[in-house]
mmCIF file of N, CA and C in Angstrom:
data_model
loop_
_atom_site.group_PDB
_atom_site.id
_atom_site.type_symbol
_atom_site.label_atom_id
_atom_site.label_comp_id
_atom_site.label_asym_id
_atom_site.label_seq_id
_atom_site.Cartn_x
_atom_site.Cartn_y
_atom_site.Cartn_z
ATOM 1 N N MET H 1 102.590 58.667 193.219
ATOM 2 C CA MET H 1 103.208 57.639 194.039
ATOM 3 C C MET H 1 102.482 57.582 195.373
ATOM 4 N N SER H 2 102.332 56.373 195.853
ATOM 5 C CA SER H 2 101.631 56.190 197.117
ATOM 6 C C SER H 2 102.275 55.040 197.868
ATOM 7 N N GLU H 3 102.089 55.033 199.155
ATOM 8 C CA GLU H 3 102.609 53.955 199.993
ATOM 9 C C GLU H 3 101.469 53.024 200.356
ATOM 10 N N LEU H 4 101.778 51.729 200.486
ATOM 11 C CA LEU H 4 100.785 50.774 200.964
ATOM 12 C C LEU H 4 100.418 51.205 202.381
ATOM 13 N N CYS H 5 99.190 51.669 202.568
ATOM 14 C CA CYS H 5 98.814 52.311 203.830
ATOM 15 C C CYS H 5 97.932 51.470 204.730
ATOM 16 N N ALA H 6 97.344 50.423 204.214
ATOM 17 C CA ALA H 6 96.442 49.636 205.042
ATOM 18 C C ALA H 6 97.192 49.059 206.230
ATOM 19 N N PRO H 7 96.641 49.184 207.430
ATOM 20 C CA PRO H 7 97.320 48.598 208.585
ATOM 21 C C PRO H 7 97.427 47.087 208.427
ATOM 22 N N PRO H 8 98.522 46.508 208.885
ATOM 23 C CA PRO H 8 98.651 45.050 208.792
ATOM 24 C C PRO H 8 97.702 44.364 209.771
ATOM 25 N N GLU H 9 97.346 43.134 209.439
ATOM 26 C CA GLU H 9 96.563 42.310 210.368
ATOM 27 C C GLU H 9 97.502 41.863 211.481
ATOM 28 N N LEU H 10 97.029 41.931 212.706
ATOM 29 C CA LEU H 10 97.835 41.536 213.872
ATOM 30 C C LEU H 10 97.249 40.285 214.504
ATOM 31 N N GLN H 11 98.112 39.325 214.811
ATOM 32 C CA GLN H 11 97.699 38.140 215.551
ATOM 33 C C GLN H 11 98.709 37.917 216.661
ATOM 34 N N PHE H 12 98.196 37.684 217.855
ATOM 35 C CA PHE H 12 99.041 37.433 219.017
ATOM 36 C C PHE H 12 98.869 35.995 219.469
ATOM 37 N N SER H 13 99.932 35.411 220.007
ATOM 38 C CA SER H 13 99.801 34.112 220.657
ATOM 39 C C SER H 13 100.252 34.281 222.100
ATOM 40 N N GLU H 14 99.666 33.471 222.978
ATOM 41 C CA GLU H 14 100.007 33.577 224.397
ATOM 42 C C GLU H 14 99.944 32.214 225.048
ATOM 43 N N SER H 15 100.626 32.124 226.168
ATOM 44 C CA SER H 15 100.619 30.921 226.979
ATOM 45 C C SER H 15 100.619 31.356 228.436
ATOM 46 N N GLU H 16 99.663 30.851 229.188
ATOM 47 C CA GLU H 16 99.538 31.167 230.614
ATOM 48 C C GLU H 16 99.534 32.667 230.862
ATOM 49 N N GLY H 17 98.842 33.398 229.994
ATOM 50 C CA GLY H 17 98.690 34.834 230.178
ATOM 51 C C GLY H 17 99.844 35.686 229.701
ATOM 52 N N ALA H 18 100.882 35.088 229.140
ATOM 53 C CA ALA H 18 102.031 35.851 228.657
ATOM 54 C C ALA H 18 102.124 35.740 227.135
ATOM 55 N N MET H 19 102.432 36.842 226.489
ATOM 56 C CA MET H 19 102.573 36.836 225.040
ATOM 57 C C MET H 19 103.792 36.004 224.635
ATOM 58 N N THR H 20 103.604 35.099 223.684
ATOM 59 C CA THR H 20 104.696 34.246 223.211
ATOM 60 C C THR H 20 104.994 34.458 221.729
ATOM 61 N N GLY H 21 104.171 35.261 221.060
ATOM 62 C CA GLY H 21 104.412 35.504 219.646
ATOM 63 C C GLY H 21 103.522 36.593 219.092
ATOM 64 N N LEU H 22 103.932 37.084 217.937
ATOM 65 C CA LEU H 22 103.200 38.131 217.246
ATOM 66 C C LEU H 22 103.380 37.916 215.753
ATOM 67 N N CYS H 23 102.332 38.153 214.996
ATOM 68 C CA CYS H 23 102.408 38.053 213.537
ATOM 69 C C CYS H 23 101.721 39.271 212.933
ATOM 70 N N LEU H 24 102.424 39.963 212.038
ATOM 71 C CA LEU H 24 101.868 41.050 211.241
ATOM 72 C C LEU H 24 101.773 40.541 209.816
ATOM 73 N N SER H 25 100.652 40.744 209.143
ATOM 74 C CA SER H 25 100.550 40.282 207.761
ATOM 75 C C SER H 25 99.688 41.238 206.948
ATOM 76 N N ALA H 26 99.966 41.261 205.638
ATOM 77 C CA ALA H 26 99.196 42.087 204.710
ATOM 78 C C ALA H 26 99.371 41.528 203.310
ATOM 79 N N ALA H 27 98.410 41.816 202.460
ATOM 80 C CA ALA H 27 98.492 41.394 201.061
ATOM 81 C C ALA H 27 97.807 42.437 200.193
ATOM 82 N N LEU H 28 98.303 42.574 199.001
ATOM 83 C CA LEU H 28 97.742 43.503 198.035
ATOM 84 C C LEU H 28 97.728 42.817 196.676
ATOM 85 N N GLU H 29 96.560 42.721 196.087
ATOM 86 C CA GLU H 29 96.408 42.103 194.761
ATOM 87 C C GLU H 29 95.951 43.165 193.770
ATOM 88 N N GLY H 30 96.600 43.195 192.614
ATOM 89 C CA GLY H 30 96.158 44.069 191.538
ATOM 90 C C GLY H 30 96.383 45.546 191.766
ATOM 91 N N GLY H 31 97.279 45.894 192.663
ATOM 92 C CA GLY H 31 97.546 47.306 192.918
ATOM 93 C C GLY H 31 98.334 47.931 191.776
ATOM 94 N N ASP H 32 98.093 49.222 191.538
ATOM 95 C CA ASP H 32 98.834 49.916 190.491
ATOM 96 C C ASP H 32 99.669 51.053 191.063
ATOM 97 N N GLU H 33 99.930 50.993 192.370
ATOM 98 C CA GLU H 33 100.709 52.027 193.029
ATOM 99 C C GLU H 33 102.086 51.505 193.403
ATOM 100 N N MET H 34 103.034 52.420 193.502
ATOM 101 C CA MET H 34 104.367 52.056 193.962
ATOM 102 C C MET H 34 104.312 51.743 195.451
ATOM 103 N N LEU H 35 105.142 50.808 195.882
ATOM 104 C CA LEU H 35 105.223 50.437 197.298
ATOM 105 C C LEU H 35 106.584 50.864 197.823
ATOM 106 N N PHE H 36 106.582 51.570 198.940
ATOM 107 C CA PHE H 36 107.798 52.115 199.535
ATOM 108 C C PHE H 36 108.109 51.420 200.850
ATOM 109 N N GLU H 37 108.744 50.277 200.812
ATOM 110 C CA GLU H 37 109.153 49.530 202.006
ATOM 111 C C GLU H 37 108.116 49.584 203.124
ATOM 112 N N PRO H 38 106.941 49.050 202.872
ATOM 113 C CA PRO H 38 105.883 49.126 203.876
ATOM 114 C C PRO H 38 106.197 48.330 205.132
ATOM 115 N N TYR H 39 105.707 48.827 206.232
ATOM 116 C CA TYR H 39 105.695 48.146 207.527
ATOM 117 C C TYR H 39 107.044 48.092 208.237
ATOM 118 N N GLY H 40 108.029 48.810 207.768
ATOM 119 C CA GLY H 40 109.314 48.846 208.467
ATOM 120 C C GLY H 40 109.177 49.390 209.881
ATOM 121 N N ASN H 41 108.411 50.475 210.028
ATOM 122 C CA ASN H 41 108.215 51.056 211.361
ATOM 123 C C ASN H 41 107.505 50.080 212.285
ATOM 124 N N GLU H 42 106.482 49.402 211.755
ATOM 125 C CA GLU H 42 105.736 48.438 212.571
ATOM 126 C C GLU H 42 106.634 47.284 213.019
ATOM 127 N N MET H 43 107.504 46.808 212.121
ATOM 128 C CA MET H 43 108.417 45.722 212.490
ATOM 129 C C MET H 43 109.393 46.177 213.572
ATOM 130 N N GLN H 44 109.946 47.374 213.418
ATOM 131 C CA GLN H 44 110.895 47.863 214.415
ATOM 132 C C GLN H 44 110.227 48.077 215.767
ATOM 133 N N LEU H 45 109.027 48.635 215.782
ATOM 134 C CA LEU H 45 108.312 48.829 217.046
ATOM 135 C C LEU H 45 107.977 47.492 217.700
ATOM 136 N N ALA H 46 107.607 46.513 216.883
ATOM 137 C CA ALA H 46 107.302 45.184 217.430
ATOM 138 C C ALA H 46 108.543 44.578 218.073
ATOM 139 N N VAL H 47 109.693 44.704 217.427
ATOM 140 C CA VAL H 47 110.946 44.183 217.991
ATOM 141 C C VAL H 47 111.256 44.868 219.314
ATOM 142 N N LEU H 48 111.132 46.181 219.350
ATOM 143 C CA LEU H 48 111.408 46.900 220.593
ATOM 144 C C LEU H 48 110.423 46.525 221.690
ATOM 145 N N SER H 49 109.174 46.300 221.324
ATOM 146 C CA SER H 49 108.150 45.972 222.308
ATOM 147 C C SER H 49 108.245 44.548 222.820
ATOM 148 N N PHE H 50 108.616 43.608 221.968
ATOM 149 C CA PHE H 50 108.587 42.196 222.352
ATOM 150 C C PHE H 50 109.985 41.649 222.634
ATOM 151 N N VAL H 51 110.896 41.821 221.707
ATOM 152 C CA VAL H 51 112.229 41.237 221.856
ATOM 153 C C VAL H 51 113.029 41.962 222.924
ATOM 154 N N ALA H 52 113.082 43.271 222.832
ATOM 155 C CA ALA H 52 113.911 44.039 223.766
ATOM 156 C C ALA H 52 113.338 44.051 225.173
ATOM 157 N N ALA H 53 112.028 43.911 225.310
ATOM 158 C CA ALA H 53 111.390 44.012 226.617
ATOM 159 C C ALA H 53 111.255 42.676 227.341
ATOM 160 N N ARG H 54 111.719 41.584 226.731
ATOM 161 C CA ARG H 54 111.578 40.280 227.380
ATOM 162 C C ARG H 54 112.370 40.235 228.673
ATOM 163 N N SER H 55 111.775 39.629 229.657
ATOM 164 C CA SER H 55 112.470 39.472 230.934
ATOM 165 C C SER H 55 112.999 38.049 231.045
ATOM 166 N N GLY H 56 113.732 37.795 232.087
ATOM 167 C CA GLY H 56 114.200 36.438 232.338
ATOM 168 C C GLY H 56 115.615 36.182 231.863
ATOM 169 N N GLY H 57 116.277 37.184 231.395
ATOM 170 C CA GLY H 57 117.653 36.993 230.942
ATOM 171 C C GLY H 57 118.230 38.314 230.496
ATOM 172 N N PRO H 58 119.525 38.326 230.249
ATOM 173 C CA PRO H 58 120.147 39.587 229.831
ATOM 174 C C PRO H 58 119.715 39.969 228.412
ATOM 175 N N VAL H 59 119.437 41.231 228.235
ATOM 176 C CA VAL H 59 119.113 41.737 226.908
ATOM 177 C C VAL H 59 120.426 41.990 226.183
ATOM 178 N N ARG H 60 120.540 41.402 225.028
ATOM 179 C CA ARG H 60 121.755 41.568 224.230
ATOM 180 C C ARG H 60 121.518 42.717 223.256
ATOM 181 N N GLY H 61 121.921 43.909 223.669
ATOM 182 C CA GLY H 61 121.673 45.114 222.886
ATOM 183 C C GLY H 61 122.228 45.045 221.486
ATOM 184 N N GLU H 62 123.399 44.425 221.329
ATOM 185 C CA GLU H 62 123.993 44.348 219.989
ATOM 186 C C GLU H 62 123.150 43.475 219.055
ATOM 187 N N GLN H 63 122.534 42.416 219.581
ATOM 188 C CA GLN H 63 121.645 41.581 218.752
ATOM 189 C C GLN H 63 120.420 42.363 218.310
ATOM 190 N N ILE H 64 119.839 43.102 219.234
ATOM 191 C CA ILE H 64 118.637 43.869 218.922
ATOM 192 C C ILE H 64 118.970 44.989 217.940
ATOM 193 N N GLN H 65 120.097 45.671 218.146
ATOM 194 C CA GLN H 65 120.504 46.731 217.230
ATOM 195 C C GLN H 65 120.741 46.173 215.827
ATOM 196 N N ALA H 66 121.386 45.014 215.726
ATOM 197 C CA ALA H 66 121.621 44.385 214.418
ATOM 198 C C ALA H 66 120.291 44.023 213.751
ATOM 199 N N LEU H 67 119.332 43.546 214.533
ATOM 200 C CA LEU H 67 118.018 43.196 213.996
ATOM 201 C C LEU H 67 117.286 44.448 213.508
ATOM 202 N N LEU H 68 117.332 45.532 214.275
ATOM 203 C CA LEU H 68 116.695 46.782 213.859
ATOM 204 C C LEU H 68 117.318 47.298 212.556
ATOM 205 N N GLU H 69 118.631 47.183 212.434
ATOM 206 C CA GLU H 69 119.310 47.608 211.208
ATOM 207 C C GLU H 69 118.926 46.710 210.032
ATOM 208 N N GLN H 70 118.766 45.412 210.273
ATOM 209 C CA GLN H 70 118.356 44.498 209.213
ATOM 210 C C GLN H 70 116.955 44.862 208.727
ATOM 211 N N ILE H 71 116.066 45.189 209.645
ATOM 212 C CA ILE H 71 114.711 45.592 209.271
ATOM 213 C C ILE H 71 114.747 46.897 208.486
ATOM 214 N N GLU H 72 115.560 47.835 208.939
ATOM 215 C CA GLU H 72 115.645 49.136 208.266
ATOM 216 C C GLU H 72 116.055 48.984 206.802
ATOM 217 N N GLY H 73 116.902 48.012 206.510
ATOM 218 C CA GLY H 73 117.366 47.826 205.139
ATOM 219 C C GLY H 73 116.816 46.586 204.471
ATOM 220 N N TYR H 74 115.603 46.150 204.847
ATOM 221 C CA TYR H 74 115.128 44.862 204.356
ATOM 222 C C TYR H 74 114.806 44.839 202.868
ATOM 223 N N ASP H 75 114.573 45.955 202.240
ATOM 224 C CA ASP H 75 114.453 46.060 200.779
ATOM 225 C C ASP H 75 113.576 44.979 200.147
ATOM 226 N N PHE H 76 112.452 44.671 200.760
ATOM 227 C CA PHE H 76 111.496 43.693 200.234
ATOM 228 C C PHE H 76 112.093 42.288 200.140
ATOM 229 N N GLN H 77 113.085 41.992 200.954
ATOM 230 C CA GLN H 77 113.698 40.667 200.963
ATOM 231 C C GLN H 77 113.285 39.933 202.236
ATOM 232 N N SER H 78 113.028 38.648 202.116
ATOM 233 C CA SER H 78 112.712 37.823 203.284
ATOM 234 C C SER H 78 113.967 37.636 204.124
ATOM 235 N N PHE H 79 113.773 37.459 205.426
ATOM 236 C CA PHE H 79 114.910 37.197 206.313
ATOM 237 C C PHE H 79 114.439 36.458 207.548
ATOM 238 N N GLU H 80 115.409 35.886 208.259
ATOM 239 C CA GLU H 80 115.159 35.249 209.548
ATOM 240 C C GLU H 80 116.324 35.569 210.464
ATOM 241 N N ALA H 81 116.026 35.818 211.742
ATOM 242 C CA ALA H 81 117.064 36.148 212.710
ATOM 243 C C ALA H 81 116.640 35.663 214.093
ATOM 244 N N GLN H 82 117.601 35.574 214.984
ATOM 245 C CA GLN H 82 117.367 35.224 216.391
ATOM 246 C C GLN H 82 117.889 36.371 217.242
ATOM 247 N N ALA H 83 117.135 36.734 218.260
ATOM 248 C CA ALA H 83 117.592 37.764 219.191
ATOM 249 C C ALA H 83 116.875 37.587 220.517
ATOM 250 N N ASN H 84 117.630 37.536 221.594
ATOM 251 C CA ASN H 84 117.100 37.517 222.954
ATOM 252 C C ASN H 84 116.037 36.432 223.154
ATOM 253 N N GLY H 85 116.281 35.248 222.600
ATOM 254 C CA GLY H 85 115.353 34.136 222.779
ATOM 255 C C GLY H 85 114.113 34.190 221.916
ATOM 256 N N VAL H 86 114.151 34.982 220.852
ATOM 257 C CA VAL H 86 113.011 35.133 219.953
ATOM 258 C C VAL H 86 113.474 34.886 218.518
ATOM 259 N N THR H 87 112.709 34.088 217.774
ATOM 260 C CA THR H 87 112.964 33.914 216.345
ATOM 261 C C THR H 87 112.109 34.924 215.600
ATOM 262 N N VAL H 88 112.769 35.704 214.756
ATOM 263 C CA VAL H 88 112.099 36.742 213.972
ATOM 264 C C VAL H 88 112.173 36.338 212.505
ATOM 265 N N THR H 89 111.014 36.286 211.849
ATOM 266 C CA THR H 89 110.953 35.877 210.451
ATOM 267 C C THR H 89 110.143 36.888 209.656
ATOM 268 N N CYS H 90 110.645 37.244 208.485
ATOM 269 C CA CYS H 90 109.920 38.115 207.572
ATOM 270 C C CYS H 90 109.868 37.422 206.212
ATOM 271 N N GLN H 91 108.660 37.151 205.742
ATOM 272 C CA GLN H 91 108.454 36.531 204.432
ATOM 273 C C GLN H 91 107.792 37.561 203.515
ATOM 274 N N VAL H 92 108.454 37.841 202.398
ATOM 275 C CA VAL H 92 107.932 38.798 201.433
ATOM 276 C C VAL H 92 107.832 38.102 200.084
ATOM 277 N N ASP H 93 106.707 38.285 199.418
ATOM 278 C CA ASP H 93 106.514 37.703 198.091
ATOM 279 C C ASP H 93 105.852 38.763 197.224
ATOM 280 N N TYR H 94 106.368 38.930 196.011
ATOM 281 C CA TYR H 94 105.729 39.873 195.095
ATOM 282 C C TYR H 94 105.954 39.434 193.657
ATOM 283 N N SER H 95 105.054 39.861 192.796
ATOM 284 C CA SER H 95 105.195 39.630 191.360
ATOM 285 C C SER H 95 104.519 40.786 190.635
ATOM 286 N N GLY H 96 104.953 41.028 189.401
ATOM 287 C CA GLY H 96 104.411 42.126 188.623
ATOM 288 C C GLY H 96 104.998 43.473 188.991
ATOM 289 N N TYR H 97 106.010 43.471 189.825
ATOM 290 C CA TYR H 97 106.691 44.694 190.243
ATOM 291 C C TYR H 97 108.162 44.617 189.850
ATOM 292 N N GLU H 98 108.760 45.776 189.692
ATOM 293 C CA GLU H 98 110.201 45.863 189.504
ATOM 294 C C GLU H 98 110.780 46.570 190.729
ATOM 295 N N LEU H 99 111.873 46.025 191.265
ATOM 296 C CA LEU H 99 112.505 46.592 192.458
ATOM 297 C C LEU H 99 113.498 47.675 192.044
ATOM 298 N N TRP H 100 113.321 48.860 192.621
ATOM 299 C CA TRP H 100 114.222 49.990 192.373
ATOM 300 C C TRP H 100 114.820 50.431 193.704
ATOM 301 N N HIS H 101 116.040 50.911 193.670
ATOM 302 C CA HIS H 101 116.664 51.511 194.850
ATOM 303 C C HIS H 101 116.857 52.997 194.563
ATOM 304 N N THR H 102 116.335 53.820 195.465
ATOM 305 C CA THR H 102 116.462 55.265 195.336
ATOM 306 C C THR H 102 117.099 55.793 196.605
ATOM 307 N N GLY H 103 118.381 56.076 196.545
ATOM 308 C CA GLY H 103 119.085 56.494 197.755
ATOM 309 C C GLY H 103 119.100 55.362 198.753
ATOM 310 N N ASP H 104 118.572 55.609 199.941
ATOM 311 C CA ASP H 104 118.529 54.599 200.994
ATOM 312 C C ASP H 104 117.256 53.765 200.978
ATOM 313 N N ALA H 105 116.333 54.069 200.078
ATOM 314 C CA ALA H 105 115.037 53.393 200.083
ATOM 315 C C ALA H 105 114.903 52.437 198.901
ATOM 316 N N ALA H 106 114.070 51.428 199.105
ATOM 317 C CA ALA H 106 113.710 50.503 198.027
ATOM 318 C C ALA H 106 112.249 50.756 197.666
ATOM 319 N N VAL H 107 111.948 50.629 196.379
ATOM 320 C CA VAL H 107 110.609 50.891 195.872
ATOM 321 C C VAL H 107 110.226 49.759 194.930
ATOM 322 N N LEU H 108 108.999 49.271 195.056
ATOM 323 C CA LEU H 108 108.449 48.343 194.073
ATOM 324 C C LEU H 108 107.555 49.148 193.143
ATOM 325 N N SER H 109 107.884 49.098 191.857
ATOM 326 C CA SER H 109 107.131 49.824 190.855
ATOM 327 C C SER H 109 106.386 48.826 189.973
ATOM 328 N N PRO H 110 105.071 49.007 189.779
ATOM 329 C CA PRO H 110 104.317 48.062 188.958
ATOM 330 C C PRO H 110 104.850 48.025 187.523
ATOM 331 N N ARG H 111 104.953 46.829 186.978
ATOM 332 C CA ARG H 111 105.334 46.680 185.575
ATOM 333 C C ARG H 111 104.094 46.882 184.719
ATOM 334 N N GLU H 112 104.236 47.651 183.686
ATOM 335 C CA GLU H 112 103.104 47.940 182.814
ATOM 336 C C GLU H 112 102.565 46.663 182.180
ATOM 337 N N GLY H 113 101.253 46.503 182.248
ATOM 338 C CA GLY H 113 100.582 45.377 181.624
ATOM 339 C C GLY H 113 100.645 44.075 182.400
ATOM 340 N N GLU H 114 101.198 44.082 183.620
ATOM 341 C CA GLU H 114 101.288 42.859 184.421
ATOM 342 C C GLU H 114 100.400 42.964 185.654
ATOM 343 N N GLU H 115 99.807 41.847 186.043
ATOM 344 C CA GLU H 115 99.053 41.771 187.291
ATOM 345 C C GLU H 115 100.048 41.836 188.448
ATOM 346 N N THR H 116 99.684 42.542 189.476
ATOM 347 C CA THR H 116 100.586 42.675 190.618
ATOM 348 C C THR H 116 100.079 41.901 191.829
ATOM 349 N N HIS H 117 101.021 41.431 192.607
ATOM 350 C CA HIS H 117 100.748 40.711 193.853
ATOM 351 C C HIS H 117 101.843 41.089 194.840
ATOM 352 N N PHE H 118 101.446 41.397 196.069
ATOM 353 C CA PHE H 118 102.398 41.653 197.142
ATOM 354 C C PHE H 118 101.848 41.023 198.409
ATOM 355 N N SER H 119 102.683 40.251 199.105
ATOM 356 C CA SER H 119 102.278 39.726 200.413
ATOM 357 C C SER H 119 103.456 39.837 201.369
ATOM 358 N N PHE H 120 103.106 40.000 202.624
ATOM 359 C CA PHE H 120 104.085 40.274 203.667
ATOM 360 C C PHE H 120 103.626 39.575 204.942
ATOM 361 N N GLN H 121 104.561 38.870 205.582
ATOM 362 C CA GLN H 121 104.256 38.282 206.892
ATOM 363 C C GLN H 121 105.505 38.395 207.757
ATOM 364 N N PHE H 122 105.339 39.034 208.894
ATOM 365 C CA PHE H 122 106.421 39.230 209.863
ATOM 366 C C PHE H 122 105.990 38.568 211.152
ATOM 367 N N SER H 123 106.816 37.656 211.661
ATOM 368 C CA SER H 123 106.430 36.984 212.895
ATOM 369 C C SER H 123 107.598 36.947 213.866
ATOM 370 N N MET H 124 107.231 36.938 215.134
ATOM 371 C CA MET H 124 108.188 36.774 216.228
ATOM 372 C C MET H 124 107.649 35.684 217.129
ATOM 373 N N THR H 125 108.494 34.697 217.438
ATOM 374 C CA THR H 125 108.076 33.585 218.267
ATOM 375 C C THR H 125 109.108 33.362 219.362
ATOM 376 N N GLN H 126 108.648 33.308 220.581
ATOM 377 C CA GLN H 126 109.531 33.034 221.714
ATOM 378 C C GLN H 126 110.070 31.625 221.583
ATOM 379 N N THR H 127 111.386 31.466 221.659
ATOM 380 C CA THR H 127 112.004 30.134 221.535
ATOM 381 C C THR H 127 112.652 29.690 222.825
ATOM 382 N N GLU H 128 112.850 30.576 223.748
ATOM 383 C CA GLU H 128 113.468 30.215 225.033
ATOM 384 C C GLU H 128 112.527 30.562 226.170
#
């Protein structure tokens, strides 16, 4: 068993010298390894770095905590959320894998004899 280890591609957007968005993305074609909820740590760190650190208004701790919990349990499912003036979107697509839950973790296991595809895109965009 192995985890998808390649670092995600990072793209930043900015306006007038200030960061206004971030996108993490990765794709894996034809892999024969199990995937163990990749990039959860990167998503949580990005939220803490961008959403929680935004200035110009009150930080709504309960929104950020709910978003961190949603990321922690994302189980290879796409989602969208709003927090502290930022739209957070996670798009996950996979085929040729079977989703298993083991305790608190989700695992994608390749189906025998099937081509596998996994893609992931996590973005945060300032809306306010």
